[in-house]
Structure formats: C-alpha cells, structure tokens
mmCIF file of C-alpha atoms in Angstrom:
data_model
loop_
_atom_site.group_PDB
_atom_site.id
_atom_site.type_symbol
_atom_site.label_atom_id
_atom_site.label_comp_id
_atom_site.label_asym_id
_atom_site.label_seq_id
_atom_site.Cartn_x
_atom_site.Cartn_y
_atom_site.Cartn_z
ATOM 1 C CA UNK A 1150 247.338 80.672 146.184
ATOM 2 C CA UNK A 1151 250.054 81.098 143.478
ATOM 3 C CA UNK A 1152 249.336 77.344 142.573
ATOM 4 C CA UNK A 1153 245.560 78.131 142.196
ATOM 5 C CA UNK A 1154 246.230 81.195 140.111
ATOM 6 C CA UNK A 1155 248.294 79.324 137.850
ATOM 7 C CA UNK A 1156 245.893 76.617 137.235
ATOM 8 C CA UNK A 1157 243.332 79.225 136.648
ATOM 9 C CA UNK A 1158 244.786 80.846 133.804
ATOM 10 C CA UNK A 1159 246.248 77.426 132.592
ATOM 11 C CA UNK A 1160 242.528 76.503 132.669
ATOM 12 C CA UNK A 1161 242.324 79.626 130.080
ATOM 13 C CA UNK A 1162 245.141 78.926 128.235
ATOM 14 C CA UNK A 1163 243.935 75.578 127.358
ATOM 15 C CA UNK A 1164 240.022 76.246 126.782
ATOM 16 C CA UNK A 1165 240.976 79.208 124.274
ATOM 17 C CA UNK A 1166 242.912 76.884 122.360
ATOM 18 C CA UNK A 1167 240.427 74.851 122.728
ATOM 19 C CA UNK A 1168 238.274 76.788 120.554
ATOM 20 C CA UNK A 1169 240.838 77.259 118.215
ATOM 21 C CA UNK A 1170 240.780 74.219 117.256
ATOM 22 C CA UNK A 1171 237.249 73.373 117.414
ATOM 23 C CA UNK A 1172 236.613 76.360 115.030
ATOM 24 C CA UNK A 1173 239.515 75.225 112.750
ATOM 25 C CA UNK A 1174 237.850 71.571 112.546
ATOM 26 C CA UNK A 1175 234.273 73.475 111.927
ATOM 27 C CA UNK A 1176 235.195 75.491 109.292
ATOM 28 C CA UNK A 1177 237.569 72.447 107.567
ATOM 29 C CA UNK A 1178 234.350 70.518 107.891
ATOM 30 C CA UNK A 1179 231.873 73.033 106.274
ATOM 31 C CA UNK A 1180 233.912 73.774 103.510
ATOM 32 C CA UNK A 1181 234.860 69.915 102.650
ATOM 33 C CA UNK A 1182 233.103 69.280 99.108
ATOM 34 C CA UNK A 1183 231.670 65.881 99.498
ATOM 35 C CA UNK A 1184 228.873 65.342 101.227
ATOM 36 C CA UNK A 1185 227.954 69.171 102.026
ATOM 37 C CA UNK A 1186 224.851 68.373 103.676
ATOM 38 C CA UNK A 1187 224.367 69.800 107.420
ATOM 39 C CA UNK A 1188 224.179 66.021 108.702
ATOM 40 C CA UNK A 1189 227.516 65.081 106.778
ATOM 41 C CA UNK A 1190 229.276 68.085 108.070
ATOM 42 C CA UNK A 1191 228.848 67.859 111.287
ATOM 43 C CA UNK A 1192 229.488 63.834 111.252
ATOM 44 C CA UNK A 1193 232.958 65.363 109.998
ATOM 45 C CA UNK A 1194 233.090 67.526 112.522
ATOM 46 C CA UNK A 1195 232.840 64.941 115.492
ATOM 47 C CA UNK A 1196 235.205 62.723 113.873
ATOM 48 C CA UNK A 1197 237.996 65.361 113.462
ATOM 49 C CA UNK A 1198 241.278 65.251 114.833
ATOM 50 C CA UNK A 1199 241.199 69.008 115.372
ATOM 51 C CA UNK A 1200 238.322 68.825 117.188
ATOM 52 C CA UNK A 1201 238.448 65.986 119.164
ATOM 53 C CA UNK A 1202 241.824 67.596 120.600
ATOM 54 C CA UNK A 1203 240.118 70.816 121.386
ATOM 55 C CA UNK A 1204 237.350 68.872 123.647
ATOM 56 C CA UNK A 1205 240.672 66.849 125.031
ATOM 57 C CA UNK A 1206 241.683 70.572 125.840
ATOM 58 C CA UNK A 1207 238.635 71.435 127.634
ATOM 59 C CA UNK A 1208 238.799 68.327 129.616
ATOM 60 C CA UNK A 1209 241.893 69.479 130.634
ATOM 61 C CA UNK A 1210 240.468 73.006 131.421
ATOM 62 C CA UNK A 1211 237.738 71.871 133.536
ATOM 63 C CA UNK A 1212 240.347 69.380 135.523
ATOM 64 C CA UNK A 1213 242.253 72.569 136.239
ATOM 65 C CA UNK A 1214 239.128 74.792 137.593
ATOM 66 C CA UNK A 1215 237.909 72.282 139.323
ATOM 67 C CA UNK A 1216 241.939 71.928 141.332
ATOM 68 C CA UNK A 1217 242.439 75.657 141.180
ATOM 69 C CA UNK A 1218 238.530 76.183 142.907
ATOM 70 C CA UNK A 1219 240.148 74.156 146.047
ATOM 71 C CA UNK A 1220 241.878 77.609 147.075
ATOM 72 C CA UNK A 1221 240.555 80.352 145.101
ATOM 73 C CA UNK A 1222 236.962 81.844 145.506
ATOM 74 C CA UNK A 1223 234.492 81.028 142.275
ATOM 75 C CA UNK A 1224 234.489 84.807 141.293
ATOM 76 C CA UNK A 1225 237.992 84.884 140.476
ATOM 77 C CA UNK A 1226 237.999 81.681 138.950
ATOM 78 C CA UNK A 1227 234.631 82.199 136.857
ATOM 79 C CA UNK A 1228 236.485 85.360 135.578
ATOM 80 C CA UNK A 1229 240.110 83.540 134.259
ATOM 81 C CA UNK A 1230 237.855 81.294 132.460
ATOM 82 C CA UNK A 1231 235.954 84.397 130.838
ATOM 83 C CA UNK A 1232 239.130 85.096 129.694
ATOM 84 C CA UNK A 1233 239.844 82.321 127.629
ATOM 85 C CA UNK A 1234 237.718 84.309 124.689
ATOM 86 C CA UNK A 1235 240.793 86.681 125.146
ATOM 87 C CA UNK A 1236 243.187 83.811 124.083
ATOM 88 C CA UNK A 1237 240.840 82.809 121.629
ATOM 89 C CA UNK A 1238 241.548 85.822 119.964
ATOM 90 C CA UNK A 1239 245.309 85.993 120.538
ATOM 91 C CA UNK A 1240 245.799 82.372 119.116
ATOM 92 C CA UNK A 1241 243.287 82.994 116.234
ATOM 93 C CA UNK A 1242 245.420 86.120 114.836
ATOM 94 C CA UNK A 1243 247.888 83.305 114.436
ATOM 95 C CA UNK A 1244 246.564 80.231 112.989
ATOM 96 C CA UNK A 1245 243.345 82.429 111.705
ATOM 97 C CA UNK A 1246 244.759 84.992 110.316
ATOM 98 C CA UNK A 1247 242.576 87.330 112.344
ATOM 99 C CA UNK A 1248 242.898 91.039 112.589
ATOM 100 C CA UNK A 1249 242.674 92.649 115.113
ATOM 101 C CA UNK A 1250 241.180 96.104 115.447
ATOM 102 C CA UNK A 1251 242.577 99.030 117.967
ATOM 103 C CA UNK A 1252 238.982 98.279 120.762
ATOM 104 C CA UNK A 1253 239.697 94.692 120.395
ATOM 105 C CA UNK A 1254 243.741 95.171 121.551
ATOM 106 C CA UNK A 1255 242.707 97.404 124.346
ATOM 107 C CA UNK A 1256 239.823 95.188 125.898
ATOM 108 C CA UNK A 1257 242.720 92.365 125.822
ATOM 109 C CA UNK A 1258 244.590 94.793 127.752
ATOM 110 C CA UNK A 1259 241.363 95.406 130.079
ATOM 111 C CA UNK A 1260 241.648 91.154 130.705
ATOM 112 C CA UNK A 1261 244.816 91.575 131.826
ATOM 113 C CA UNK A 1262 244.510 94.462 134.177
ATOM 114 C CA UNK A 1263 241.346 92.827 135.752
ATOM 115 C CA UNK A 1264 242.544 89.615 136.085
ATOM 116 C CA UNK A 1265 245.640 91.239 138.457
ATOM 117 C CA UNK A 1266 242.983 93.318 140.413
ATOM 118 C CA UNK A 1267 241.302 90.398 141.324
ATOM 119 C CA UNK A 1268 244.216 88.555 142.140
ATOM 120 C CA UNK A 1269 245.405 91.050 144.433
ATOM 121 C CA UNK A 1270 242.276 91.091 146.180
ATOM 122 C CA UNK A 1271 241.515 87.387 146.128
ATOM 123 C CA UNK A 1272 241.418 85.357 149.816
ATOM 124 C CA UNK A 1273 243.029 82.251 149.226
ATOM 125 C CA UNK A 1274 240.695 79.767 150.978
ATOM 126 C CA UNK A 1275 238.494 76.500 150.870
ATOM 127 C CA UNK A 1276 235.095 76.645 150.214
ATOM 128 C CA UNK A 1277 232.996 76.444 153.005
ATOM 129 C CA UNK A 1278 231.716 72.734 154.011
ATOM 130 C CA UNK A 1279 228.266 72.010 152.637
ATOM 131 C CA UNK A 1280 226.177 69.107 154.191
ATOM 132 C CA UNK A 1281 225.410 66.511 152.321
ATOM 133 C CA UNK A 1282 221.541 67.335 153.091
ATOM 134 C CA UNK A 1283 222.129 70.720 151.975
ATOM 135 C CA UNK A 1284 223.766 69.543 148.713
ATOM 136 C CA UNK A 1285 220.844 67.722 147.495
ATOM 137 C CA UNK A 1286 218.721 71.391 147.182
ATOM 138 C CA UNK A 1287 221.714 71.822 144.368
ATOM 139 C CA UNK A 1288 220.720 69.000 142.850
ATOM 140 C CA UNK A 1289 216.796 70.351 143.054
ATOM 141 C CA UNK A 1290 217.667 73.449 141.556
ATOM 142 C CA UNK A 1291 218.975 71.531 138.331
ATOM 143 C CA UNK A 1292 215.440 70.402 137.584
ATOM 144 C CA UNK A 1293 213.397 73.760 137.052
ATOM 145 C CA UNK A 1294 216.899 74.841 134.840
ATOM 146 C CA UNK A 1295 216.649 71.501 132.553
ATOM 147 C CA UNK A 1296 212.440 72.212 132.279
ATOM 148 C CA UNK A 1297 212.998 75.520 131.746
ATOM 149 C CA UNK A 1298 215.166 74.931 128.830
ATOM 150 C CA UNK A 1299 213.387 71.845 127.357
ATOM 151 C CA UNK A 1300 209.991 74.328 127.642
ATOM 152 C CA UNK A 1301 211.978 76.951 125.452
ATOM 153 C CA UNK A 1302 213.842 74.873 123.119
ATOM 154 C CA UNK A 1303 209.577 73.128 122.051
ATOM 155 C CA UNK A 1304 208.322 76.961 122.080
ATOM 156 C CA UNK A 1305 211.679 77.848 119.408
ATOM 157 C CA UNK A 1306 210.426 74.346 117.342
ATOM 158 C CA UNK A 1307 206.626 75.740 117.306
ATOM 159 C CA UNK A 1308 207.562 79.317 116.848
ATOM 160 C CA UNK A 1309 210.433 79.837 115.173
ATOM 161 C CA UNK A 1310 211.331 82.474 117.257
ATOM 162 C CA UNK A 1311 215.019 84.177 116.716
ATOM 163 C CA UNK A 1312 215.360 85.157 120.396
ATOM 164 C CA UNK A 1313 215.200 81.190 121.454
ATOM 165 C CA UNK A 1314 218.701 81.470 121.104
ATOM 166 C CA UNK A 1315 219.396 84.228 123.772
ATOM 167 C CA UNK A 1316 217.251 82.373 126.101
ATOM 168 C CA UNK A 1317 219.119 79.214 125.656
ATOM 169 C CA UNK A 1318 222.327 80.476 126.181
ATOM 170 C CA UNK A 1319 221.468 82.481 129.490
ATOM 171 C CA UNK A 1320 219.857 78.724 130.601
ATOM 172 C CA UNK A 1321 223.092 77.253 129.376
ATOM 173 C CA UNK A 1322 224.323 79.793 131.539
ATOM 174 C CA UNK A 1323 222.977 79.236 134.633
ATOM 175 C CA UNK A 1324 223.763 75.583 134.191
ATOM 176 C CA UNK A 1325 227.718 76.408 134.175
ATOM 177 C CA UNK A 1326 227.159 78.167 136.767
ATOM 178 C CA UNK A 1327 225.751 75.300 138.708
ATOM 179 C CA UNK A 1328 228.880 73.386 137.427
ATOM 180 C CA UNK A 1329 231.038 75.985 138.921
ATOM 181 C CA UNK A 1330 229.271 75.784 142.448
ATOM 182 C CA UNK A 1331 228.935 72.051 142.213
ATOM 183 C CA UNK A 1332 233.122 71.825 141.549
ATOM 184 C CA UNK A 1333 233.561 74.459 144.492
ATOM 185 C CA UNK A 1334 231.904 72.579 146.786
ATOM 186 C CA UNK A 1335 233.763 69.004 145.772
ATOM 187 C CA UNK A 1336 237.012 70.452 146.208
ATOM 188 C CA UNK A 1337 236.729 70.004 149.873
ATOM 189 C CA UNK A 1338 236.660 66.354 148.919
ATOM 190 C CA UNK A 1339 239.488 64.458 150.278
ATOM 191 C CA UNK A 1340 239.123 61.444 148.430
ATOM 192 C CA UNK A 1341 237.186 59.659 144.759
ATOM 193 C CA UNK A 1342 235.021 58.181 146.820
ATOM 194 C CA UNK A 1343 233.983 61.213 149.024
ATOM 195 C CA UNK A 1344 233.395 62.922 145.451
ATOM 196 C CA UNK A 1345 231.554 59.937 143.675
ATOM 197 C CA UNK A 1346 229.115 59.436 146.665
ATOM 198 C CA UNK A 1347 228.439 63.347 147.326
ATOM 199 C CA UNK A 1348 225.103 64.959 145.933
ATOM 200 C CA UNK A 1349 226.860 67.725 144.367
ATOM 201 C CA UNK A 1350 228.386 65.555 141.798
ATOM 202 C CA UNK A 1351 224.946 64.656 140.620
ATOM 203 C CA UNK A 1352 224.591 68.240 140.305
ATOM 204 C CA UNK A 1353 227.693 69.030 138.255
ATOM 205 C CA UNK A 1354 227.078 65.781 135.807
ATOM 206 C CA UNK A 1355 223.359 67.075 135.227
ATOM 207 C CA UNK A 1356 224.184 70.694 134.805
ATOM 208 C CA UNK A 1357 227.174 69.652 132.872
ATOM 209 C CA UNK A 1358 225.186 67.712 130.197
ATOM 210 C CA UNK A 1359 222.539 70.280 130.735
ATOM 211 C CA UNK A 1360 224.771 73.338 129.692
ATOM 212 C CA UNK A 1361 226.610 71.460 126.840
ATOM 213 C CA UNK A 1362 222.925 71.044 125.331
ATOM 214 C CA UNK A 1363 221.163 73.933 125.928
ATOM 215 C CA UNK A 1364 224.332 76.290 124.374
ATOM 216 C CA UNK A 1365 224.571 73.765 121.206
ATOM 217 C CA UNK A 1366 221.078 74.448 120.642
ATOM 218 C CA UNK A 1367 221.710 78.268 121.099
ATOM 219 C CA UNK A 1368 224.228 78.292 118.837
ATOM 220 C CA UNK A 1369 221.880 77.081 115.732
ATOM 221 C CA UNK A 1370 219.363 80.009 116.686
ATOM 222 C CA UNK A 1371 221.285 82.761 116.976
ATOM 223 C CA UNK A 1372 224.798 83.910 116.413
ATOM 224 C CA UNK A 1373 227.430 83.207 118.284
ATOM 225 C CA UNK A 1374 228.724 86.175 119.706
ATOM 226 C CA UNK A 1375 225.096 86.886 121.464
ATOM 227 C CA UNK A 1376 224.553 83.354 122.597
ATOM 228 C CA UNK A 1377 228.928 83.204 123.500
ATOM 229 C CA UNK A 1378 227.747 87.146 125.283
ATOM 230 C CA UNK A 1379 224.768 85.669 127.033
ATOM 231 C CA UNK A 1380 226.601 82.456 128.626
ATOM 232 C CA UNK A 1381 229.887 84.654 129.591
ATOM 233 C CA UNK A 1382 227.378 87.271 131.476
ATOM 234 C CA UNK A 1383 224.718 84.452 133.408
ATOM 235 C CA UNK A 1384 227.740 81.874 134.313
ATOM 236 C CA UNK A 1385 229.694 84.278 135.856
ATOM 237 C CA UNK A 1386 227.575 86.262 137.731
ATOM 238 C CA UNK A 1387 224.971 84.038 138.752
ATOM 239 C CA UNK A 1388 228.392 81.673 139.844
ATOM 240 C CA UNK A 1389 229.862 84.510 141.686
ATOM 241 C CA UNK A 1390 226.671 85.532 143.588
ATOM 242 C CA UNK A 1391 226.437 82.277 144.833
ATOM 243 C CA UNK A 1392 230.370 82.277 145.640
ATOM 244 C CA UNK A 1393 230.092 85.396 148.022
ATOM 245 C CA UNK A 1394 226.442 84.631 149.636
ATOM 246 C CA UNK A 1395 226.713 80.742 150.305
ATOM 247 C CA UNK A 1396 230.232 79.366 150.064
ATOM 248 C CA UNK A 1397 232.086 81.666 151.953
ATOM 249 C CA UNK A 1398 233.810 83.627 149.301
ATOM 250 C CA UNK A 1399 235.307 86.824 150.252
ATOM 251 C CA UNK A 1400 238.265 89.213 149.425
ATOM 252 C CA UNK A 1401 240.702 90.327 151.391
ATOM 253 C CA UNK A 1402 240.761 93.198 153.993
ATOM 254 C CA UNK A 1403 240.259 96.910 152.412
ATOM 255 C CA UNK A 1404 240.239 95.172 148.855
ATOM 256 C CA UNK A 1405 237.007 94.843 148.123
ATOM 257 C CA UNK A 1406 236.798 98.103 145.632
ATOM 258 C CA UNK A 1407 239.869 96.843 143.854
ATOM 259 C CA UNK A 1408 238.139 92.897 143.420
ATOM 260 C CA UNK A 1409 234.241 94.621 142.560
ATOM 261 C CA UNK A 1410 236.476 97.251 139.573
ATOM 262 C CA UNK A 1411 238.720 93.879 138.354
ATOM 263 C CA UNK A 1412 235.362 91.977 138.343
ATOM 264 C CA UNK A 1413 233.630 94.412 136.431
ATOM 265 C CA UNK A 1414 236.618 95.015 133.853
ATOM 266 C CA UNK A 1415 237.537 91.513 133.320
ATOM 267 C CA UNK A 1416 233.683 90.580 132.477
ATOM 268 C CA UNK A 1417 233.300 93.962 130.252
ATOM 269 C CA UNK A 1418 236.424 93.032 128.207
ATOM 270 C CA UNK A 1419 235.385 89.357 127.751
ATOM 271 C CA UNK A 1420 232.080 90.339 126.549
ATOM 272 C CA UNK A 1421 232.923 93.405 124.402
ATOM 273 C CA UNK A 1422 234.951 90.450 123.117
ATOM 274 C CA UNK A 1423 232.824 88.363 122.554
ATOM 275 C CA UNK A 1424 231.079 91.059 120.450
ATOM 276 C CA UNK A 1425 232.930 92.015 118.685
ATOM 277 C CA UNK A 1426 231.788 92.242 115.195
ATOM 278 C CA UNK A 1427 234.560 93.810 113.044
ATOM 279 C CA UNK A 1428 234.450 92.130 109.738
ATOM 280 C CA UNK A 1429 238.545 92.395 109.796
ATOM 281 C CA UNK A 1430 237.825 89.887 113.036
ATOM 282 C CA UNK A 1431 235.266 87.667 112.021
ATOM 283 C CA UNK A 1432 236.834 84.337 111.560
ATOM 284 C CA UNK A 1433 237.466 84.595 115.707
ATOM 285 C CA UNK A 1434 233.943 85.418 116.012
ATOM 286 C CA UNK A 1435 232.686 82.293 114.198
ATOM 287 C CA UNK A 1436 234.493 80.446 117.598
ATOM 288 C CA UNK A 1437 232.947 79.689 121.025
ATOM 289 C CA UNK A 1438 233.756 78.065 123.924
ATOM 290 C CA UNK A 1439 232.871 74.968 124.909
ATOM 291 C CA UNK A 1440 231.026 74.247 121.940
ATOM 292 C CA UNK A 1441 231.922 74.804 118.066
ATOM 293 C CA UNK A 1442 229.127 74.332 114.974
ATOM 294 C CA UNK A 1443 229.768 74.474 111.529
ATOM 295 C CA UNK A 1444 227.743 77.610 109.424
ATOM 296 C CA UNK A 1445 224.478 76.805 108.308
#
C-alpha cells in the first residue's frame, strides 16, 4: 500500500515536471528568431533537449502508474495523476516565474487534503482477473473512440468549428481512461510475456496513441486550460467508473463518504487549476500534460 502510494505521487511528481519542461522547450522554441514559421517551431520543439527530457519524464510517470495500479484501485490513482497540474504550478512559480494568486494556493491546498482522504479510504488490492475473452471487448471499445475522434477532427477541418477542441479533448479523454483500465488489468501480469500476449495491451497501445493524438489536435483548437479541463474531468471519471463497477475497486469499510468527498476535492482543485486564468498565472497556463505546443 505505502509502496503504491508512493509511486503514485512519484508518478505526479515526475509528469508535472514533465510539463515544465515541455512548456519551457515550447516557449524557447516559439520565440527563437530564425525560422519563425509554425513548421520550423515545432521541428525545434521535437528536437529539444528540454523537451525530449520532459517526455523521458512521462515515460517514467506512466512506468510508475502502471506499478503503483498493481495495489491501489484506479480512482485513487487517476486522482494523484490529476494532481500533477498541482506540481505544474508549484515548479512553474520557480523556473516560470509564475504568480500565484490567493484561489490558486488554496485549491493546491484542496490537492493535498483530497489526496489524504482518499488514501485513508483506499483498499489496497489487485485488480480483479479479467479473461482473456473478456479483454478483447476492451480492445472493441477502442474502435468507436478512434472513429469517433477521426469523425470530429474531418467535421473541425470542414467547419472550422471552435468547440472541436472540447470534443477532442473529452475523446482524448476517454482514451486515457482506457489506458488506465488497460494498465489495471496488466498489473496482474506475472511476467513480459503474460503482458505482451494479453489483449489488453492492444488496448493500452491503441488508446495510448489514440489519446496522445486526439489531445494534440485539441490543443490547436482551443485553449489549453479547456481542452487540459476536459481531459482531467473524462479520464478520471470515466477511469474510475469503470474501477468500482468492473475491476473490483472498492474502499474500505465505513470510508466510503471520506473516499466519494477526497474524490470530489482532489478533481475540483485540479480542474479549478487547470482554469485558472489569472493573467499574474498565465505562463503555467500555457502548460499541459502529456502534451506541450508552441502559440500559434
């Protein structure tokens, strides 16, 4: 349990860095006077050492949910990851320069508190065994999700339509989500093998790619605290649901108001976060997880 929670909130630790330094390498990029063009900065952007080491981070994020998802339930692990836009903003008041306003301080407060309610009301226990017949309807389910966001992405090209982005990002949401479900159920793996050969790691490599996609595209429609919001609220939720109904999930005895008020406080302070749109805060609102574009 205290092995899982660590690796959890290591898995925070290292994706709001993350995002840091992707943001860091986007905005170096943008502002770089030769070749100012949208291709040329983001060809600098890819090549970055700043941002090459924040996807290195997240690699090392997703390695630790994936470990810390072998004893913890998905709720509690989909909401330390939320809170990685809380050490987003903690790191970018450092290497930023970002001010922070008074709502801002106490919603990182809010991460905290909620993060120990669910803790406290967390059941530390493996997932419960999926067959491998049953894992394939996972893999199913990733097909209307990639349609669904391929059919959006040609209506934003014919229409131009500003809320394209939204819809993108809840999509990209719902494909984390399957990521999250997909890890959950490999962690009962006991070997490479047993995880190469099982259905649900189809799954998490096509909602991985899936996600990745559908939120970079979100991020060039709209900006990116909605389309950061909109991810945030689908992933964890729809990952959660899932968690409790299917997999076995649960909290412990008499805890369950304590887990449903951390859950609800933890999500509300990593979206009122995400939000946030105090000019004084800005430059830690031009950074999302997972994902970092330059301005255009």
């Amino acid at each position: 349990m205290i092995v899982g929670l660590l690796l959890a909130l290591g898995a925070a630790l290292t994706t709001g860095v993350a995002s840091v330094l992707q943001g860091l390498a986007a905005r170096r990029a943008g502002a770089s006077p030769s070749d100012s063009s949208t291709g040329g900065s983001v060809r600098r952007l890819l090549v970055s050492p700043l941002y090459l080491g924040g996807v290195a981070l997240d690699g090392l994020g997703f390695v630790c949910i994936v470990v810390a998802l072998h004893w913890l339930p998905l709720f509690l692990v989909q909401c330390a990851a939320a809170s990685s836009v809380g050490v987003t903003a903690l790191v970018g008041r450092r290497v930023l320069g970002t001010v922070l306003g008074q709502p801002s301080l106490v919603a990182l407060y809010g991460l905290g508190l909620g993060l120990v309610l669910l803790a406290s009301g967390a059941k530390a226990e493996q997932a419960t065994a999926v067959a491998r017949s049953a894992q394939w309807w996972l893999v199913i389910a990733s097909a209307p999700v990639v349609v669904a966001g391929a059919i959006v992405l040609r209506w934003a090209a014919v229409r131009s339509s500003s809320r394209a982005g939204g819809i993108l990002a809840a999509i990209a949401g719902v494909s984390f989500a399957g990521t999250g479900v997909a890890s959950r159920i490999l962690s009962d793996a006991h070997s490479v093998r047993a995880v190469l050969t099982a259905p649900a790691a189809y799954a998490l490599a096509i909602f991985g790619v899936a996600g990745m996609a559908f939120f970079a595209a979100a991020l060039q429609r709209s900006p990116v605290t909605i389309a950061t919001a909109a991810l945030f609220g689908v992933e964890t939720l729809a990952a959660s649901a899932v968690g409790l109904l299917v997999l076995g999930d649960s909290t412990r005895a008499g805890f369950v108001v304590p887990s449903a008020l951390g859950f609800v406080v933890t999500l509300a302070s990593a979206l009122f976060l995400a939000l946030n749109d105090d000019p004084d805060a800005a430059p830690v609102a031009q950074i999302a997880p997972r994902a970092a574009v330059p301005d255009h």
